Amino acid sequence: MKNITVIGAGSWGSAIAHLLNKNSHNVTLFTYTKELAENISKNNENKKFLPNIKIPTTIEVTNDISKATTNKDIYVLAVPSVHIRENLNKFKPFLKENDLIINASKGLDQVNKTTLSEVIKEILPNCKVAVLSGPSHAEEVAKGIPTTVVSSSKDEATAKLVQDIFMNEYFRVYTNSDIVGVELGGALKNVIALASGISDGLGFGDNTKAAIMTRGIAEISRLGVAMGGNPITFNGLAGVGDLIVTCTSVHSRNRRAGIMIGEGKKLDDVLKEVDMVVEGVNTAKAALMFAKEYNVNMPIIEGINKILFDRDKTTENEF
Amino acid sequence: MKNITVIGAGSWGSAIAHLLNKNSHNVTLFTYTKELAENISKNNENKKFLPNIKIPTTIEVTNDISKATTNKDIYVLAVPSVHIRENLNKFKPFLKENDLIINASKGLDQVNKTTLSEVIKEILPNCKVAVLSGPSHAEEVAKGIPTTVVSSSKDEATAKLVQDIFMNEYFRVYTNSDIVGVELGGALKNVIALASGISDGLGFGDNTKAAIMTRGIAEISRLGVAMGGNPITFNGLAGVGDLIVTCTSVHSRNRRAGIMIGEGKKLDDVLKEVDMVVEGVNTAKAALMFAKEYNVNMPIIEGINKILFDRDKTTENEF
């Protein structure tokens, strides 16, 4: 039994807390929103982000950092990527040397043009770092549907520890030492999911979407290799596996947002309608910066940036 | 303008004839069944295999081999893989040296444990050979939905000729010289589609299916490399691209058959209900022979063989 705090009570954070609680760990679920913390505790359910799943009373839900860090040494980060820096800085005074931070968020850091685990190392240089990624929709994990992911760390013992913590009969964890590749796969697939959704929204077909996904993973792999990732990672669960689930599943927010954009809705209206963070939108912008920085050709990423951010500046015929 | 005969008036053969006719070629569609030939001609539609698509009167539909080979020098093979040998032997007396045979069928040859293009070379050693493969559901191609495929031949000029013949504004063709990899990708994905369907039929989720597909393409790639294919092919349109479309689309017969098996139906009943050839069933058996021949570990292929062919011999609890 480990003492673990999950930071972030969105869909994924809530599903992770639920899973770790099933695995008999001592789990705290932290959220900044007092209202959300009280709501989950009162209802034994996260009605907004993970409806119809019982959050057992054995999970402590709190918005108090001091409580969330008492007797804990393992933290799972599951917050929108734009809030990673702010979260780490707020937790920093409460953390001990060698505490383990497991990043379960998917996105890129625009400040230093780097991956999220690099941000963790920058802000918390004395903590251990790992990443959990793969095709794992929160809704399905919470229902106990068979799921596979990778636990990645440069330190093999850390990757194995994460594997031990998460593994159970329906949640299979493979270790992987290519943390850069794993994080890039998880982040960039959200942009390709937007593109796939746009294709669906325009009324194109499964043939079209398969083409976008295949060319999409090729782009992701090109950037990943330029940034030091292992090309084999992009053929695996954290690469094409996660891409497949995000581009084809009804659960995918990024794909859903893409469909609405493809149907002609404006980005602002789409984001209001989805009413949860659509990581692909921020990641699209960051990925374009990365592509320029590393001098990698990413035509789909470029196209998506034009559709997301330049559409209203152009005449309709240009699209 | 080229003079082309499409051999086989199933969904894919009919969609190819429709596409080549759009591209202004002189097209004949050949089928052994007199009744089907007359039916298509009379209705200007292939009601059973490609409903709601007009087959223009400029496409000659015939069951007469002599007619189908008069003034022709290019043939597209689109018949179930188990009928390839029989078809080639019947056409052989009518073919000329240097006629081009484009294989659009997806399967494996159980007789010589080889790919279908090898069977073409064996029976028609004086003909040129190419393969057309990729994520291309017939129904979508016939509707003009954007689709991408590869044209593969060891001879670059032949691959380019096929590209020229097929390419148009909605059908994009890339050339590729790895004919072994292209054919194995196209054949083996049907077995993984059965596995994905079975997962769906059992009530598992998108996470589960993504895991099967990711591990599936790894198996395909392992066998492909052992047989002389290029590992990069399996990351492309003829590999993971075709796998994605077949495992996720509603149009996929192999996936649909898998769903029914997952729901508990017997194989014979499923095949009767689908009432079209389910290539994955024969390919599963052949793939297991190939795996043994080339000494490659293929656990999903093995599992599917057990489910398909040994299920009724075991007690229910074993599955």
Short mmCIF file of C-alpha atoms in Angstrom, two decimals, chain A:
data_model
loop_
_atom_site.label_atom_id
_atom_site.label_comp_id
_atom_site.label_asym_id
_atom_site.label_seq_id
_atom_site.Cartn_x
_atom_site.Cartn_y
_atom_site.Cartn_z
CA MET A 1 0.00 0.00 0.00
CA LYS A 2 1.31 3.39 -1.03
CA ASN A 3 0.29 6.88 0.03
CA ILE A 4 -0.68 8.72 -3.12
CA THR A 5 -2.22 12.08 -3.97
CA VAL A 6 -3.80 12.64 -7.35
CA ILE A 7 -3.57 16.31 -8.30
CA GLY A 8 -6.53 17.30 -10.46
CA ALA A 9 -10.11 16.03 -10.20
CA GLY A 10 -11.02 16.09 -13.89
CA SER A 11 -12.09 12.89 -15.68
CA TRP A 12 -8.63 11.37 -15.78
CA GLY A 13 -7.59 12.39 -12.26
CA SER A 14 -10.84 11.01 -10.85
CA ALA A 15 -10.48 7.76 -12.79
CA ILE A 16 -6.88 7.37 -11.59
CA ALA A 17 -7.91 7.96 -7.97
CA HIS A 18 -10.66 5.37 -8.42
CA LEU A 19 -8.16 2.87 -9.90
CA LEU A 20 -5.51 3.42 -7.21
CA ASN A 21 -8.17 3.05 -4.54
CA LYS A 22 -9.22 -0.28 -6.12
CA ASN A 23 -5.56 -1.28 -5.89
CA SER A 24 -5.81 -0.69 -2.11
CA HIS A 25 -3.60 2.38 -1.93
CA ASN A 26 -4.24 5.24 0.46
CA VAL A 27 -5.52 7.86 -1.99
CA THR A 28 -6.21 11.59 -1.76
CA LEU A 29 -7.82 13.43 -4.66
CA PHE A 30 -6.84 17.10 -4.76
CA THR A 31 -8.61 19.91 -6.59
CA TYR A 32 -8.23 23.69 -6.26
CA THR A 33 -11.97 24.19 -6.44
CA LYS A 34 -13.46 23.96 -2.99
CA GLU A 35 -16.89 23.57 -4.52
CA LEU A 36 -15.83 20.58 -6.63
CA ALA A 37 -14.10 18.92 -3.66
CA GLU A 38 -17.23 19.28 -1.53
CA ASN A 39 -19.44 18.19 -4.37
CA ILE A 40 -17.52 14.95 -4.96
CA SER A 41 -17.43 14.18 -1.22
CA LYS A 42 -21.12 14.85 -0.78
CA ASN A 43 -22.30 12.87 -3.82
CA ASN A 44 -19.61 10.16 -3.79
CA GLU A 45 -19.45 10.98 -7.48
CA ASN A 46 -17.76 13.51 -9.76
CA LYS A 47 -20.95 14.38 -11.60
CA LYS A 48 -19.39 16.82 -14.04
CA PHE A 49 -16.21 15.02 -15.04
CA LEU A 50 -16.82 11.32 -14.36
CA PRO A 51 -20.55 10.74 -14.02
CA ASN A 52 -22.06 7.42 -12.92
CA ILE A 53 -18.89 6.20 -11.24
CA LYS A 54 -18.89 5.85 -7.46
CA ILE A 55 -16.00 7.65 -5.78
CA PRO A 56 -15.62 5.59 -2.58
CA THR A 57 -15.50 7.38 0.76
CA THR A 58 -12.09 5.81 1.33
CA ILE A 59 -10.74 8.39 -1.14
CA GLU A 60 -10.07 11.66 0.66
CA VAL A 61 -11.15 14.58 -1.54
CA THR A 62 -9.70 17.96 -0.61
CA ASN A 63 -8.74 21.41 -1.85
CA ASP A 64 -6.21 21.83 0.98
CA ILE A 65 -2.58 21.39 -0.19
CA SER A 66 -1.36 20.86 3.34
CA LYS A 67 -3.78 17.93 3.85
CA ALA A 68 -3.01 16.57 0.39
CA THR A 69 0.71 16.37 1.19
CA THR A 70 0.57 14.96 4.71
CA ASN A 71 2.17 11.51 4.86
CA LYS A 72 2.35 11.28 1.06
CA ASP A 73 5.32 10.54 -1.11
CA ILE A 74 3.77 9.79 -4.48
CA TYR A 75 1.88 12.35 -6.57
CA VAL A 76 0.04 11.83 -9.85
CA LEU A 77 -0.32 14.98 -11.93
CA ALA A 78 -3.57 15.03 -13.89
CA VAL A 79 -4.24 18.70 -14.59
CA PRO A 80 -4.57 20.57 -17.90
CA SER A 81 -1.06 21.10 -19.27
CA VAL A 82 -1.33 24.91 -19.09
CA HIS A 83 -1.72 24.64 -15.30
CA ILE A 84 1.26 22.33 -14.71
CA ARG A 85 3.75 25.07 -13.80
CA GLU A 86 1.34 26.80 -11.43
CA ASN A 87 0.48 23.50 -9.71
CA LEU A 88 4.07 22.43 -9.26
CA ASN A 89 5.04 25.81 -7.84
CA LYS A 90 2.19 25.71 -5.31
CA PHE A 91 3.01 22.15 -4.22
CA LYS A 92 6.77 22.73 -4.14
CA PRO A 93 7.01 24.03 -0.52
CA PHE A 94 5.17 20.94 0.72
CA LEU A 95 7.20 18.28 -1.10
CA LYS A 96 10.14 16.24 0.21
CA GLU A 97 13.30 15.10 -1.49
CA ASN A 98 12.78 11.89 -3.53
CA ASP A 99 9.02 12.26 -3.63
CA LEU A 100 7.81 10.65 -6.87
CA ILE A 101 5.87 12.75 -9.36
CA ILE A 102 4.00 10.72 -12.00
CA ASN A 103 2.86 12.86 -14.90
CA ALA A 104 -0.46 11.72 -16.33
CA SER A 105 -1.20 15.03 -18.10
CA LYS A 106 -0.75 15.23 -21.86
CA GLY A 107 0.55 18.37 -23.44
CA LEU A 108 3.63 20.46 -24.20
CA ASP A 109 5.35 23.30 -22.37
CA GLN A 110 5.27 26.48 -24.44
CA VAL A 111 7.51 28.41 -22.05
CA ASN A 112 10.66 26.35 -22.61
CA LYS A 113 9.52 24.42 -25.70
CA THR A 114 9.88 21.14 -23.86
CA THR A 115 7.95 18.18 -22.47
CA LEU A 116 6.00 18.26 -19.21
CA SER A 117 8.39 15.93 -17.37
CA GLU A 118 11.18 18.43 -18.13
CA VAL A 119 9.06 21.10 -16.43
CA ILE A 120 8.71 18.85 -13.39
CA LYS A 121 12.49 18.36 -13.26
CA GLU A 122 13.02 22.11 -13.66
CA ILE A 123 10.70 23.09 -10.80
CA LEU A 124 11.25 20.05 -8.57
CA PRO A 125 14.86 19.01 -9.24
CA ASN A 126 14.97 16.77 -6.13
CA CYS A 127 11.93 14.70 -6.98
CA LYS A 128 11.80 11.50 -9.01
CA VAL A 129 9.83 11.71 -12.26
CA ALA A 130 7.82 9.21 -14.30
CA VAL A 131 5.14 9.39 -16.98
CA LEU A 132 2.00 7.30 -17.41
CA SER A 133 0.56 7.31 -20.93
CA GLY A 134 -1.30 5.16 -23.45
CA PRO A 135 -4.77 4.49 -24.84
CA SER A 136 -6.80 5.00 -21.67
CA HIS A 137 -10.08 6.86 -21.80
CA ALA A 138 -11.01 7.72 -18.22
CA GLU A 139 -14.60 6.55 -18.59
CA GLU A 140 -13.48 3.06 -19.59
CA VAL A 141 -10.76 2.74 -16.95
CA ALA A 142 -13.30 3.69 -14.29
CA LYS A 143 -15.60 0.93 -15.53
CA GLY A 144 -12.84 -1.68 -15.30
CA ILE A 145 -12.59 -2.20 -19.07
CA PRO A 146 -9.29 -3.88 -20.12
CA THR A 147 -6.73 -1.14 -20.75
CA THR A 148 -3.00 -1.05 -21.49
CA VAL A 149 -0.56 1.81 -20.83
CA VAL A 150 3.15 2.44 -20.43
CA SER A 151 4.99 3.69 -17.37
CA SER A 152 8.08 5.56 -18.44
CA SER A 153 11.09 6.83 -16.56
CA LYS A 154 14.79 7.10 -17.29
CA ASP A 155 15.27 5.24 -14.01
CA GLU A 156 14.20 1.61 -14.42
CA ALA A 157 13.34 1.11 -10.74
CA THR A 158 11.01 4.13 -10.86
CA ALA A 159 9.27 2.84 -14.02
CA LYS A 160 8.78 -0.53 -12.28
CA LEU A 161 7.45 1.11 -9.12
CA VAL A 162 4.81 2.93 -11.19
CA GLN A 163 3.99 -0.35 -12.93
CA ASP A 164 3.46 -2.04 -9.53
CA ILE A 165 1.28 0.77 -8.22
CA PHE A 166 -1.10 0.85 -11.20
CA MET A 167 -1.17 -2.74 -12.48
CA ASN A 168 -4.23 -4.86 -11.85
CA GLU A 169 -6.37 -7.41 -13.68
CA TYR A 170 -7.93 -4.84 -16.05
CA PHE A 171 -5.13 -2.24 -16.17
CA ARG A 172 -1.94 -3.59 -17.73
CA VAL A 173 1.22 -1.49 -17.45
CA TYR A 174 4.35 -1.94 -19.58
CA THR A 175 7.60 -0.17 -18.68
CA ASN A 176 9.46 1.98 -21.18
CA SER A 177 12.60 4.08 -20.77
CA ASP A 178 11.91 6.57 -23.60
CA ILE A 179 10.20 9.31 -21.59
CA VAL A 180 10.55 11.92 -24.38
CA GLY A 181 8.90 9.68 -26.97
CA VAL A 182 6.13 8.63 -24.57
CA GLU A 183 5.26 12.23 -23.68
CA LEU A 184 5.37 13.51 -27.26
CA GLY A 185 3.12 10.69 -28.44
CA GLY A 186 0.58 11.47 -25.73
CA ALA A 187 0.63 15.21 -26.38
CA LEU A 188 0.64 15.36 -30.17
CA LYS A 189 -2.05 12.77 -30.81
CA ASN A 190 -4.56 15.32 -29.50
CA VAL A 191 -3.81 17.57 -32.48
CA ILE A 192 -4.28 14.68 -34.92
CA ALA A 193 -7.56 13.88 -33.12
CA LEU A 194 -8.72 17.44 -33.85
CA ALA A 195 -7.79 16.88 -37.51
CA SER A 196 -9.65 13.55 -37.57
CA GLY A 197 -12.70 15.17 -36.01
CA ILE A 198 -12.60 17.98 -38.59
CA SER A 199 -12.55 15.34 -41.35
CA ASP A 200 -15.56 13.63 -39.77
CA GLY A 201 -17.33 16.96 -39.34
CA LEU A 202 -16.81 17.78 -43.01
CA GLY A 203 -18.54 14.50 -43.89
CA PHE A 204 -15.45 12.66 -45.08
CA GLY A 205 -15.04 8.95 -44.37
CA ASP A 206 -13.10 6.30 -42.56
CA ASN A 207 -10.66 6.07 -45.48
CA THR A 208 -9.90 9.78 -45.08
CA LYS A 209 -9.45 9.52 -41.34
CA ALA A 210 -7.11 6.53 -41.66
CA ALA A 211 -4.97 8.61 -44.05
CA ILE A 212 -4.82 11.51 -41.59
CA MET A 213 -3.95 9.21 -38.70
CA THR A 214 -1.24 7.38 -40.66
CA ARG A 215 0.36 10.59 -41.90
CA GLY A 216 -0.19 12.06 -38.42
CA ILE A 217 1.81 9.42 -36.57
CA ALA A 218 4.56 9.88 -39.19
CA GLU A 219 4.73 13.60 -38.30
CA ILE A 220 4.70 12.87 -34.58
CA SER A 221 7.49 10.35 -35.04
CA ARG A 222 9.61 12.79 -37.10
CA LEU A 223 9.42 15.44 -34.39
CA GLY A 224 9.90 12.86 -31.65
CA VAL A 225 13.06 11.49 -33.18
CA ALA A 226 14.41 15.03 -33.71
CA MET A 227 13.84 15.67 -29.99
CA GLY A 228 15.67 12.48 -28.96
CA GLY A 229 12.80 9.99 -28.80
CA ASN A 230 13.08 6.37 -29.93
CA PRO A 231 11.20 5.76 -33.23
CA ILE A 232 9.90 2.43 -31.88
CA THR A 233 7.95 4.25 -29.15
CA PHE A 234 5.67 5.79 -31.79
CA ASN A 235 4.69 2.30 -33.03
CA GLY A 236 3.65 1.34 -29.50
CA LEU A 237 0.88 2.02 -27.00
CA ALA A 238 1.98 5.57 -26.19
CA GLY A 239 2.27 6.36 -29.92
CA VAL A 240 -0.09 4.85 -32.43
CA GLY A 241 -2.11 3.11 -29.67
CA ASP A 242 -3.10 6.35 -28.00
CA LEU A 243 -3.56 8.03 -31.40
CA ILE A 244 -6.04 5.36 -32.48
CA VAL A 245 -8.18 5.64 -29.37
CA THR A 246 -8.22 9.42 -29.42
CA CYS A 247 -9.01 9.73 -33.14
CA THR A 248 -11.76 7.12 -33.25
CA SER A 249 -13.48 7.02 -29.86
CA VAL A 250 -16.75 8.71 -29.00
CA HIS A 251 -15.19 9.55 -25.63
CA SER A 252 -12.56 11.84 -27.16
CA ARG A 253 -13.08 15.51 -26.41
CA ASN A 254 -10.46 16.54 -28.94
CA ARG A 255 -12.18 14.59 -31.68
CA ARG A 256 -15.57 15.98 -30.65
CA ALA A 257 -14.22 19.52 -30.78
CA GLY A 258 -12.81 18.76 -34.23
CA ILE A 259 -16.17 17.51 -35.48
CA MET A 260 -17.83 20.79 -34.45
CA ILE A 261 -15.09 22.80 -36.16
CA GLY A 262 -15.52 20.68 -39.29
CA GLU A 263 -19.22 21.43 -39.19
CA GLY A 264 -18.34 25.11 -39.40
CA LYS A 265 -18.55 26.27 -35.79
CA LYS A 266 -16.13 28.89 -34.48
CA LEU A 267 -13.36 27.76 -32.12
CA ASP A 268 -14.57 29.92 -29.21
CA ASP A 269 -18.08 28.53 -29.48
CA VAL A 270 -16.75 24.98 -29.67
CA LEU A 271 -14.64 25.41 -26.53
CA LYS A 272 -17.65 26.82 -24.69
CA GLU A 273 -19.80 23.90 -25.81
CA VAL A 274 -17.29 21.18 -24.83
CA ASP A 275 -16.82 22.96 -21.48
CA MET A 276 -13.70 20.96 -20.59
CA VAL A 277 -10.11 21.57 -21.58
CA VAL A 278 -9.41 20.59 -25.19
CA GLU A 279 -5.66 19.92 -24.94
CA GLY A 280 -5.21 19.65 -28.70
CA VAL A 281 -5.87 23.35 -29.20
CA ASN A 282 -2.97 24.49 -27.03
CA THR A 283 -0.81 21.60 -28.16
CA ALA A 284 -1.36 22.53 -31.83
CA LYS A 285 0.14 25.96 -31.18
CA ALA A 286 3.04 24.56 -29.17
CA ALA A 287 3.73 21.82 -31.74
CA LEU A 288 4.12 24.40 -34.48
CA MET A 289 6.73 26.20 -32.35
CA PHE A 290 8.50 22.88 -31.77
CA ALA A 291 8.43 22.03 -35.49
CA LYS A 292 10.16 25.33 -36.28
CA GLU A 293 12.61 24.96 -33.39
CA TYR A 294 13.63 21.45 -34.50
CA ASN A 295 13.23 22.16 -38.22
CA VAL A 296 10.78 19.31 -38.83
CA ASN A 297 8.20 19.25 -41.62
CA MET A 298 4.70 18.91 -40.05
CA PRO A 299 2.07 19.69 -42.69
CA ILE A 300 -0.94 18.43 -40.71
CA ILE A 301 0.08 20.41 -37.62
CA GLU A 302 0.51 23.49 -39.83
CA GLY A 303 -2.88 22.99 -41.46
CA ILE A 304 -4.61 22.57 -38.11
CA ASN A 305 -3.03 25.79 -36.83
CA LYS A 306 -4.40 27.63 -39.86
CA ILE A 307 -7.87 26.20 -39.33
CA LEU A 308 -7.87 26.88 -35.57
CA PHE A 309 -6.30 30.30 -35.43
CA ASP A 310 -6.41 31.92 -38.88
CA ARG A 311 -9.78 30.85 -40.17
CA ASP A 312 -11.67 34.00 -39.28
CA LYS A 313 -9.03 36.12 -40.98
CA THR A 314 -9.53 34.46 -44.35
CA THR A 315 -12.32 34.16 -46.86
CA GLU A 316 -14.39 31.03 -46.70
CA ASN A 317 -13.11 29.81 -50.07
CA GLU A 318 -9.64 29.37 -48.74
CA PHE A 319 -10.79 26.35 -46.75
#
